Amino acid sequence: MKNLNTLLAGVFAAVALPFGALLLSGQSQLGGLGRAAGEEGGALFPSREPGLAIQGRSVYLSLGCVSCHTQQVRPAGQGSDLARGLGVRPSVARDYVLQPQVLLGDRRIGPDLANYGARKTQIEPEALLTDPASSGAVWHPSYRFVDAGSRTALIAYLKSLRQDYPSPEAKLKK
Amino acid sequence: MTQDNRSGRPQGRPPEGEARLSRVEASLRGPFLLFFVSAVVWLLAASLLAVVASLGLGSLLAPFPDCAWLTYGRVVAVERNLFVYGWGFNAFFAVNLWLLSQLGRFEFRNGWLAALGGVVWNLGLAYGVVRIFAGELNGFALLEMPREVGPVLAVAFLLAAFWPLVAFARRPTGHTFASQWFVVGASFAFPLVYLLAQLMVLWVPASGVVQAVAHSWFVSNVLLLWLGASALAATYYFLAKVLERTIAAYYLAPVAFWTFFLFAGWTGPAALVGSPVPVWVQSAGVVAAAMLLVPVIITALNFHGTLSTQGGWARAWNDTTLRFVSFGAVAFTLFGLLQGLVAFRGPSALLRFTSFGGGIEHLLTYAFATMVLFGAAYFILPRLTGSLWPSAKLVHAHFWGSALGILGCLTAWLFGGWQVGRQLAADATPYAAVLRAESSWFSLLTVSSVLLLVGHAAFALNAFGMILKSSAPTDAGRHD
């Protein structure tokens, strides 16, 4: 404990080992993951985001929506996500391969949005953003200061969020 | 582990301080005060934003509905960045420098370099939070600032916080104390972690969910290896110094140091249990969080053992520094136990995505690290300024505001998180009912945030008053 070099070498190893094992190995395992068809000859998923949704993603980031909303569905046995209908299957790593910034989130003050675009019953998103109280979503803050163009893009982004397509890994996870 | 004891002082006790302001202390007065004043200003700003954020949660409507830059997501991002990078880093720049200078009898001749680092750090941080307020943030907590801020902060850190390593290398005696190991480790680990995380998350983003793994790795490292390790260093020092006794079971301290650094870096993925990342990554995080109990138990033996002999707790209650530091020592033990417990898959399934995780984080960052920093300030500032604390009432207001405030916040986060987690686990409970249950805790959170703000304002008034009235740093002040 008296030698600075020993201390620094030990601390360097303490940082480098988890970095190599978790991050570099993780990148090695998942870095080559791309789109895939759920069934032989089927369409490739996940789908590419439409241009308006890409703009909407930057609005989502800019407003800090990730502070209150997650975008991930946990498997059975890890919470009640599937039982609550947050998705038809658990999220898998492949669902996120096209996303430049993965917004899994770690807090659910509001509902999960991983399958917002696939939900059948939902409050009209325009009303949710501009006048949440009258739309019945009293718990949601108003974003009426967001200009109409950005709101349209944000809604397009939210509606593009869906993980209900077939996925080879999801079958295994089930 | 053998300790060189040629100096003749008992193992597990730092060297005795001098009665008058030493040349060592005089040499670091300028940089210390720069770091400290910056830290307190950022703390006040963060506390104010915490009140704004809790008001937004309390009403479940933003308090300023037409103000884009006060959107809840931006406010909490700025608040967290100011608290960690503004308060946590500046304050530990100061305390770590003071600790290693004292323990290594290091006369600081390059104060202007450290001061330059402090100025660059604060300018970079100010620029970063302005950009966050303007809406240019990403979704990665504690990495929200624009990526060009990263290299600026890294250079500033090297200028401001590299000196403890120099002090350690140039110490005149062979003897070392636990505080020195933890400060050296923290000062060396952070720049590595920060640059690697910047690279893998912002500059050359890793593929898909590996970004989430990299981010969890970064957050756990910053909180544990900078704030946690620095606060442990200060706790070891002030318990032994103020109580004037050796640390109990001190022979275990090297084990605590190595196991803390060995396991802390792996704990990040414990926050990703159930996420779409490889299961082996999640399991590594869970095992590491459980293994972190080893240093937690050893530090508990060290700290609580020291406080439990010869009326230590009573002395801690009657001494301002020790009162804050012992509060922090208890909080660290609770943090380690809770973190180890909820990392396992069962509790994690129940508590994930609730406020419980935020509660555990605040046990570390506020109840432990911040309270220890306050205790350190009550010890160090009178020595550096040569003045007494202007108002005993403000000292009491500070302690009770901070202690009751954080206890209230922890109650809201931990019990609220537990309640919400149970309701979310029950499939039949409608989501609106879950939100109502959660919102019932927000009032307590708001009141507690106001208490914290009051406590911090009292501390700032007292500290700034003391610094302003200190004219000539020639006489030592008392810490209580």
XYZ file of C-alpha atoms in Angstrom:
654
model
C 0.000 0.000 0.000
C 3.037 2.257 0.089
C 4.021 2.008 -3.542
C 2.226 4.416 -5.875
C 2.859 2.253 -8.923
C 1.281 -0.770 -7.259
C -1.748 1.272 -6.277
C -2.140 2.728 -9.765
C -1.676 -0.652 -11.437
C -4.318 -2.179 -9.184
C -6.788 0.627 -9.800
C -6.116 0.492 -13.543
C -6.875 -3.231 -13.508
C -10.033 -2.581 -11.478
C -11.257 -0.208 -14.206
C -9.948 -2.142 -17.203
C -11.263 -5.593 -16.240
C -14.983 -4.720 -16.130
C -14.540 -2.441 -19.149
C -13.060 -5.280 -21.163
C -15.325 -7.994 -19.855
C -18.638 -6.131 -19.911
C -18.285 -3.553 -22.649
C -15.798 -4.938 -25.134
C -17.174 -8.489 -24.813
C -20.700 -7.114 -25.028
C -19.789 -5.196 -28.156
C -18.109 -8.295 -29.563
C -21.241 -10.364 -28.872
C -23.834 -7.850 -30.083
C -21.899 -5.551 -32.402
C -22.634 -7.651 -35.478
C -26.344 -7.912 -34.747
C -28.477 -6.610 -37.613
C -32.012 -6.839 -38.878
C -33.457 -10.315 -39.239
C -36.578 -12.032 -40.486
C -38.783 -13.702 -37.923
C -39.627 -16.411 -40.410
C -37.708 -17.724 -43.384
C -38.185 -15.434 -46.348
C -40.131 -12.907 -44.293
C -39.582 -9.153 -44.009
C -36.608 -7.875 -42.096
C -37.170 -6.359 -38.665
C -36.856 -3.956 -36.951
C -38.137 -1.586 -39.633
C -36.258 1.563 -40.492
C -37.697 4.694 -38.899
C -39.476 7.078 -41.265
C -37.829 10.501 -41.656
C -40.467 12.298 -39.607
C -39.951 9.809 -36.767
C -36.222 10.521 -36.820
C -37.022 14.212 -36.307
C -39.465 13.229 -33.574
C -36.763 11.251 -31.780
C -34.737 14.456 -31.373
C -37.824 16.205 -29.932
C -38.283 13.264 -27.521
C -34.663 13.645 -26.435
C -34.853 17.424 -26.206
C -37.869 17.377 -23.880
C -36.233 14.810 -21.615
C -39.129 12.346 -21.989
C -36.738 9.535 -21.062
C -36.813 10.821 -17.456
C -40.333 9.413 -17.047
C -40.795 6.811 -19.786
C -38.979 3.558 -20.452
C -38.818 1.729 -23.779
C -38.352 -1.893 -22.789
C -40.583 -4.848 -21.973
C -39.214 -7.274 -19.426
C -39.668 -11.040 -19.788
C -42.152 -13.052 -17.733
C -40.800 -13.522 -14.224
C -39.192 -10.086 -14.260
C -42.138 -7.890 -13.379
C -45.637 -7.818 -14.821
C -44.849 -6.053 -18.115
C -46.307 -8.792 -20.320
C -49.293 -9.370 -18.053
C -50.036 -5.649 -18.156
C -50.000 -5.696 -21.934
C -46.951 -3.486 -22.395
C -45.993 -5.782 -25.252
C -46.749 -9.137 -26.804
C -43.220 -10.350 -26.172
C -40.186 -9.232 -24.183
C -37.782 -6.759 -25.759
C -34.639 -8.252 -27.290
C -31.316 -6.679 -28.218
C -32.131 -6.813 -31.927
C -35.065 -4.409 -31.434
C -32.569 -1.593 -30.845
C -29.912 -2.210 -33.494
C -31.061 0.655 -35.736
C -31.369 3.203 -32.945
C -28.528 5.742 -32.855
C -29.253 6.354 -29.155
C -30.822 3.543 -27.176
C -33.383 5.044 -24.811
C -34.195 2.127 -22.507
C -34.860 4.455 -19.559
C -34.739 3.496 -15.887
C -37.827 5.144 -14.407
C -41.523 4.716 -15.089
C -43.337 7.769 -13.805
C -45.363 7.420 -16.996
C -46.131 4.234 -18.915
C -43.631 2.311 -21.006
C -43.526 3.375 -24.664
C -41.756 0.426 -26.316
C -45.012 -0.539 -28.037
C -46.802 2.807 -28.090
C -47.392 2.489 -31.840
C -48.909 -0.962 -31.464
C -51.397 -0.148 -28.708
C -55.068 -0.257 -29.593
C -56.534 1.875 -26.842
C -54.749 5.109 -26.186
C -55.451 8.755 -25.545
C -55.149 10.893 -28.647
C -51.460 11.926 -28.552
C -52.100 15.487 -29.765
C -54.513 16.074 -26.864
C -52.093 14.374 -24.456
C -49.407 16.873 -25.402
C -51.475 20.052 -25.618
C -54.311 19.611 -23.131
C -53.702 16.543 -21.002
C -56.201 17.510 -18.282
C -59.211 17.509 -20.613
C -58.052 14.346 -22.363
C -58.210 12.448 -19.089
C -54.430 12.202 -18.612
C -54.182 14.557 -15.636
C -50.849 13.011 -14.698
C -49.149 14.111 -17.907
C -47.529 17.578 -18.172
C -48.633 19.898 -20.945
C -46.279 20.494 -23.859
C -48.329 23.144 -25.596
C -45.205 25.291 -25.976
C -43.865 22.792 -28.512
C -44.566 24.051 -32.033
C -46.982 22.152 -34.234
C -44.284 20.802 -36.547
C -42.267 19.353 -33.691
C -45.426 17.897 -32.122
C -46.275 16.167 -35.388
C -42.762 14.745 -35.573
C -42.896 13.600 -31.933
C -46.207 11.851 -32.520
C -44.806 10.178 -35.642
C -41.880 8.947 -33.548
C -44.138 7.612 -30.790
C -46.314 5.816 -33.331
C -43.216 4.258 -34.892
C -42.376 2.553 -31.590
C -43.438 -1.081 -31.767
C -41.884 -4.432 -30.976
C -44.728 -6.680 -32.066
C -42.978 -8.190 -35.080
C -41.608 -11.737 -34.967
C -38.042 -12.083 -33.781
C -35.846 -15.187 -33.641
C -34.581 -14.331 -30.146
C -38.030 -13.547 -28.794
C -39.147 -17.067 -29.707
C -36.241 -18.464 -27.723
C -36.939 -16.117 -24.812
C -40.538 -17.314 -24.606
C -0.504 -6.100 4.515
C 2.261 -4.613 6.524
C 2.421 -1.036 7.611
C 5.619 0.893 8.048
C 5.412 2.384 11.502
C 8.760 4.106 11.769
C 7.077 7.338 12.736
C 6.014 5.733 16.002
C 2.335 6.686 15.761
C -0.309 4.010 16.148
C -1.423 2.254 13.000
C -4.823 3.328 11.801
C -4.371 6.896 12.954
C -3.456 9.847 10.750
C -0.590 12.142 11.781
C -1.234 14.804 14.385
C -2.107 18.240 13.073
C -0.354 21.429 14.057
C -2.030 24.038 16.195
C -1.307 26.925 13.878
C -2.008 27.232 10.200
C 0.832 25.297 8.655
C 2.698 26.153 5.476
C 1.048 23.095 3.960
C -2.413 24.516 4.621
C -1.431 28.038 3.622
C -0.190 26.729 0.273
C -3.539 25.267 -0.708
C -5.829 27.940 0.730
C -6.480 29.628 -2.633
C -7.388 26.558 -4.724
C -9.314 25.049 -1.813
C -11.507 28.117 -1.408
C -12.080 28.356 -5.175
C -13.245 24.730 -5.335
C -15.282 25.051 -2.164
C -17.096 28.290 -3.076
C -17.861 26.915 -6.566
C -19.172 23.706 -5.018
C -21.521 25.525 -2.646
C -22.869 27.785 -5.416
C -23.632 24.731 -7.563
C -25.171 22.964 -4.569
C -27.556 25.875 -4.006
C -28.514 25.887 -7.696
C -29.060 22.124 -7.668
C -31.159 22.362 -4.478
C -33.362 25.042 -6.017
C -33.870 22.930 -9.134
C -34.687 19.906 -6.964
C -37.531 21.926 -5.440
C -38.744 22.928 -8.927
C -38.584 19.296 -10.059
C -40.442 18.013 -7.017
C -43.096 20.702 -7.488
C -43.542 19.419 -11.023
C -43.961 15.884 -9.700
C -46.118 16.954 -6.764
C -48.771 18.480 -8.921
C -48.019 16.035 -11.726
C -48.096 19.145 -13.866
C -45.075 21.256 -14.643
C -45.086 24.359 -12.396
C -44.177 26.480 -15.405
C -46.237 24.915 -18.201
C -45.245 27.368 -20.916
C -41.547 27.466 -20.139
C -39.705 25.043 -22.384
C -36.432 25.178 -20.491
C -38.124 24.268 -17.205
C -39.543 21.035 -18.602
C -39.294 18.307 -15.949
C -36.862 16.215 -18.028
C -34.456 19.116 -18.472
C -34.714 20.306 -14.869
C -33.889 16.894 -13.400
C -31.021 16.460 -15.873
C -29.501 19.816 -14.931
C -30.116 19.235 -11.229
C -28.347 15.881 -11.307
C -25.403 17.209 -13.314
C -24.999 20.233 -11.037
C -25.207 18.066 -7.934
C -22.657 15.511 -9.107
C -20.245 17.540 -11.282
C -20.776 20.920 -9.629
C -21.028 20.001 -5.966
C -19.608 16.478 -5.717
C -16.554 17.049 -7.859
C -15.602 20.577 -6.778
C -16.035 19.744 -3.111
C -13.958 16.584 -3.341
C -11.303 18.387 -5.428
C -10.916 20.583 -2.353
C -11.178 17.952 0.380
C -9.035 15.344 -1.405
C -6.309 17.918 -2.024
C -6.400 19.004 1.618
C -6.379 15.406 2.912
C -3.423 14.261 0.825
C -1.498 17.450 1.501
C -1.999 16.949 5.228
C -1.189 13.263 5.208
C 1.791 13.663 2.881
C 2.968 17.026 4.312
C 2.811 18.265 0.740
C 3.499 21.931 0.208
C 1.479 22.918 -2.832
C 3.522 25.123 -5.160
C 1.334 24.945 -8.255
C -1.890 26.302 -6.899
C -2.512 28.324 -10.039
C -2.656 25.147 -12.127
C -5.272 23.608 -9.865
C -7.170 26.906 -9.829
C -7.034 27.001 -13.624
C -8.420 23.472 -13.688
C -11.215 24.552 -11.349
C -12.105 27.546 -13.522
C -12.131 25.440 -16.708
C -14.192 22.743 -14.983
C -16.821 25.244 -13.840
C -16.959 27.037 -17.200
C -17.367 23.696 -18.994
C -20.106 22.674 -16.595
C -21.908 26.015 -16.943
C -21.789 25.737 -20.727
C -23.050 22.159 -20.562
C -26.057 22.885 -18.346
C -27.032 25.922 -20.432
C -27.104 23.610 -23.451
C -29.235 21.117 -21.516
C -31.678 23.881 -20.585
C -31.753 24.787 -24.291
C -32.885 21.248 -25.057
C -29.644 19.802 -26.396
C -29.503 16.771 -24.156
C -29.292 13.062 -24.776
C -30.913 10.245 -22.870
C -27.929 9.130 -20.791
C -27.999 10.335 -17.200
C -24.798 12.142 -16.139
C -23.658 12.189 -19.762
C -26.400 14.572 -20.930
C -24.085 17.480 -21.580
C -22.989 17.971 -25.216
C -20.123 15.698 -26.092
C -17.684 18.556 -26.682
C -17.850 19.261 -22.940
C -16.322 15.843 -22.199
C -12.703 16.543 -23.238
C -12.860 19.957 -21.511
C -13.916 18.374 -18.231
C -11.305 15.639 -18.607
C -8.470 18.177 -19.049
C -9.839 20.315 -16.214
C -9.978 17.238 -13.957
C -6.341 16.433 -14.639
C -5.343 20.008 -13.783
C -7.507 20.191 -10.667
C -7.454 16.703 -9.234
C -4.142 15.123 -10.164
C -2.270 16.736 -7.275
C -3.201 14.163 -4.633
C -1.172 11.643 -6.648
C 1.812 13.992 -6.582
C 1.331 14.513 -2.856
C 1.277 10.739 -2.335
C 4.415 10.205 -4.416
C 6.350 12.949 -2.592
C 5.312 12.138 0.971
C 8.319 12.190 3.272
C 7.474 9.037 5.256
C 6.881 5.461 4.200
C 3.738 5.229 6.275
C 0.431 5.468 4.454
C -3.109 5.783 5.736
C -6.351 4.384 4.264
C -7.526 7.843 3.196
C -4.535 8.155 0.893
C -5.297 4.904 -0.933
C -8.904 5.831 -1.553
C -8.079 9.355 -2.798
C -5.324 8.075 -5.096
C -7.690 5.433 -6.460
C -10.507 7.925 -7.040
C -8.242 10.486 -8.693
C -6.772 7.903 -11.048
C -9.959 5.970 -11.874
C -12.272 8.835 -12.816
C -10.472 10.194 -15.906
C -10.130 6.655 -17.308
C -13.798 5.901 -16.740
C -14.993 9.258 -18.042
C -13.002 9.156 -21.262
C -13.900 5.535 -22.027
C -17.597 6.195 -21.378
C -17.559 9.351 -23.505
C -15.999 7.313 -26.283
C -18.420 4.375 -26.147
C -21.604 6.335 -25.546
C -21.174 9.681 -27.312
C -18.216 9.828 -29.718
C -18.174 6.337 -31.232
C -21.436 4.910 -29.882
C -21.436 1.194 -29.201
C -23.956 -0.921 -31.021
C -27.544 -0.979 -29.759
C -28.043 -1.990 -26.151
C -24.295 -2.081 -25.469
C -24.733 1.672 -25.043
C -26.970 0.936 -22.057
C -24.326 -1.399 -20.594
C -21.635 1.251 -21.098
C -23.839 3.864 -19.493
C -24.644 1.710 -16.456
C -20.923 0.952 -16.090
C -20.142 4.672 -16.193
C -22.778 5.718 -13.661
C -21.784 3.078 -11.113
C -18.107 3.976 -11.521
C -18.631 7.714 -11.124
C -20.847 7.359 -8.091
C -18.821 4.653 -6.351
C -15.248 5.257 -7.485
C -15.327 9.048 -7.254
C -17.978 10.097 -4.757
C -17.924 6.858 -2.756
C -14.157 6.381 -2.606
C -13.495 10.063 -1.838
C -16.094 10.052 0.933
C -14.638 6.846 2.394
C -11.224 8.539 2.468
C -12.638 11.495 4.386
C -14.558 9.234 6.787
C -11.447 7.238 7.689
C -9.537 10.468 8.293
C -12.023 12.468 10.324
C -13.163 9.598 12.554
C -9.588 8.887 13.589
C -8.537 12.517 13.710
C -11.375 14.049 15.678
C -11.858 11.103 18.034
C -8.069 10.914 18.438
C -8.030 7.161 18.325
C -7.087 4.393 15.951
C -9.618 2.971 13.532
C -11.126 -0.256 14.855
C -10.048 -3.387 12.960
C -7.799 -1.192 10.851
C -5.850 -4.219 9.633
C -8.889 -4.974 7.439
C -8.820 -1.570 5.719
C -6.538 -2.698 2.849
C -8.996 -5.520 2.145
C -11.820 -2.961 2.104
C -9.881 -0.806 -0.342
C -9.036 -3.540 -2.828
C -12.405 -5.270 -2.700
C -14.192 -1.922 -3.080
C -12.252 -1.046 -6.221
C -12.380 -4.613 -7.523
C -16.168 -5.012 -7.305
C -17.499 -1.451 -7.715
C -16.686 -1.337 -11.421
C -18.821 -4.407 -12.136
C -21.986 -3.338 -10.320
C -23.486 -1.176 -13.095
C -25.364 -3.909 -14.983
C -27.212 -4.824 -11.778
C -29.435 -1.904 -12.787
C -30.245 -3.692 -16.059
C -31.820 -6.876 -14.698
C -34.653 -7.801 -17.058
C -33.416 -5.452 -19.797
C -32.653 -6.710 -23.309
C -28.931 -7.104 -22.598
C -27.132 -10.451 -22.347
C -28.082 -12.335 -19.192
C -24.436 -12.969 -18.313
C -23.888 -9.190 -18.190
C -26.831 -8.790 -15.811
C -25.571 -11.674 -13.660
C -22.099 -10.147 -13.439
C -23.689 -6.967 -12.071
C -25.773 -8.876 -9.529
C -22.776 -10.873 -8.276
C -20.651 -7.715 -8.024
C -23.362 -5.865 -6.080
C -23.489 -8.787 -3.647
C -19.689 -8.960 -3.397
C -19.590 -5.233 -2.634
C -20.972 -6.271 0.746
C -17.407 -7.324 1.659
C -15.981 -3.758 1.744
C -19.275 -2.469 3.131
C -19.064 -4.855 6.085
C -15.375 -4.094 6.654
C -15.947 -0.330 6.583
C -18.883 -0.858 8.948
C -16.518 -2.661 11.350
C -13.971 0.143 10.939
C -16.370 3.069 11.318
C -18.982 1.803 13.740
C -16.373 -0.068 15.744
C -14.407 3.168 16.168
C -17.526 5.093 17.118
C -18.758 2.434 19.518
C -15.842 2.588 21.939
C -15.140 5.127 24.678
C -18.319 7.108 24.152
C -17.644 7.708 20.494
C -21.300 8.147 19.519
C -21.844 10.709 22.278
C -18.796 12.628 21.130
C -20.025 12.400 17.563
C -23.315 13.972 18.590
C -21.563 16.858 20.312
C -19.010 17.580 17.611
C -20.199 19.201 14.388
C -17.731 17.450 12.112
C -18.297 14.049 13.670
C -22.055 14.465 13.687
C -22.107 14.824 9.903
C -19.413 12.213 9.294
C -21.013 9.570 11.509
C -24.378 10.228 9.811
C -22.605 9.526 6.526
C -20.900 6.396 7.864
C -24.240 4.892 8.868
C -25.725 5.859 5.495
C -22.913 4.092 3.615
C -23.559 0.850 5.468
C -27.279 1.109 4.716
C -26.505 1.887 1.073
C -24.308 -1.174 0.669
C -26.800 -3.496 2.341
C -29.748 -2.198 0.308
C -27.842 -2.211 -2.978
C -26.710 -5.796 -2.393
C -30.236 -6.854 -1.481
C -32.208 -5.308 -4.333
C -29.718 -6.349 -7.022
C -31.065 -9.913 -6.874
C -33.647 -10.803 -9.464
C -36.617 -11.139 -7.105
C -36.394 -7.708 -5.444
C -35.228 -6.160 -8.712
C -38.365 -7.404 -10.517
C -40.457 -5.680 -7.854
C -38.541 -2.421 -7.489
C -37.117 -1.765 -10.959
C -38.366 1.440 -12.622
C -39.698 2.784 -9.302
C -38.201 5.542 -7.169
C -36.440 2.904 -5.025
C -33.306 3.022 -7.196
C -33.149 6.805 -6.842
C -33.432 6.379 -3.071
C -30.463 4.012 -2.972
C -28.441 6.393 -5.144
C -29.197 9.293 -2.788
C -28.150 7.186 0.196
C -24.723 7.135 -1.441
C -24.509 10.580 -3.013
C -26.237 12.669 -0.359
C -26.715 10.797 2.926
C -23.144 9.498 2.744
C -20.931 11.596 0.477
C -22.551 14.996 0.965
C -22.926 14.680 4.733
C -19.261 13.655 4.998
C -18.332 16.668 2.857
C -20.240 18.961 5.204
C -18.416 17.447 8.160
C -15.096 17.952 6.397
C -15.952 21.595 5.690
C -16.671 22.219 9.381
C -13.227 20.878 10.208
C -11.146 22.395 7.428
C -12.600 25.856 6.809
C -11.809 27.348 10.233
C -8.229 26.190 9.837
C -7.835 27.713 6.396
C -9.647 30.972 7.114
C -8.497 31.487 10.687
C -12.066 32.321 11.684
C -14.789 30.707 13.705
C -18.140 29.799 12.204
C -20.180 33.014 12.490
C -23.441 31.485 13.703
C -24.090 28.381 15.784
C -27.789 28.662 14.920
C -27.012 28.394 11.232
C -24.911 25.295 11.943
C -27.916 23.712 13.666
C -30.241 24.833 10.859
C -27.845 23.271 8.389
C -27.649 19.927 10.174
C -31.358 19.568 10.858
C -32.373 20.868 7.417
C -30.023 18.412 5.710
C -30.693 15.452 7.997
C -34.487 15.777 8.081
C -34.578 16.715 4.400
C -32.672 13.662 3.243
C -34.555 11.367 5.636
C -37.828 12.689 4.183
C -36.598 12.235 0.619
C -35.385 8.716 1.379
C -38.714 7.841 2.980
C -40.581 9.058 -0.104
C -38.263 7.303 -2.546
C -37.772 4.014 -0.712
C -41.233 3.442 0.785
C -42.955 5.059 -2.189
C -40.931 2.880 -4.541
C -41.770 -0.224 -2.541
C -45.497 0.584 -2.566
C -45.569 1.382 -6.282
C -43.508 -1.712 -7.080
C -46.011 -3.926 -5.279
C -48.916 -2.333 -7.101
C -47.195 -2.643 -10.468
C -46.493 -6.309 -9.751
C -50.213 -6.890 -9.182
C -51.615 -7.223 -12.702
C -55.082 -6.124 -11.643
C -54.162 -2.692 -10.292
C -54.974 -0.068 -12.955
C -52.077 2.145 -13.975
C -53.988 5.272 -12.922
C -54.255 3.869 -9.381
C -50.506 3.206 -9.370
C -49.869 6.818 -10.401
C -52.180 8.078 -7.651
C -50.277 5.989 -5.098
C -46.988 7.354 -6.377
C -48.184 10.961 -6.362
C -49.179 10.688 -2.696
C -45.446 10.586 -1.850
C -44.602 13.653 -3.914
C -45.809 16.105 -1.238
C -43.315 14.646 1.245
C -40.641 14.887 -1.445
C -41.420 18.579 -1.998
C -41.332 19.433 1.715
C -38.090 17.498 2.113
C -36.523 19.259 -0.886
C -37.409 22.623 0.668
C -35.808 21.499 3.950
C -32.645 20.562 2.080
C -32.615 23.957 0.361
C -33.004 25.719 3.712
C -30.189 23.652 5.198
C -27.893 24.383 2.279
C -28.724 28.097 2.377
C -27.832 28.162 6.097
C -24.544 26.403 5.349
C -23.739 28.791 2.487
C -24.518 31.879 4.582
C -22.315 30.653 7.394
C -19.453 29.535 5.164
C -19.430 32.607 2.936
C -19.681 34.848 5.994
C -16.667 33.110 7.481
C -14.632 33.331 4.280
C -15.466 37.018 3.775
C -14.524 38.029 7.289
C -11.293 36.071 7.319
C -8.591 38.667 6.836
C -5.263 37.120 7.709
C -4.898 33.348 7.698
C -2.523 33.205 10.585
C -4.418 31.673 13.492
C -6.075 28.331 13.534
C -9.799 28.269 14.145
C -11.730 25.655 15.959
C -13.941 23.286 14.055
C -16.816 23.479 16.472
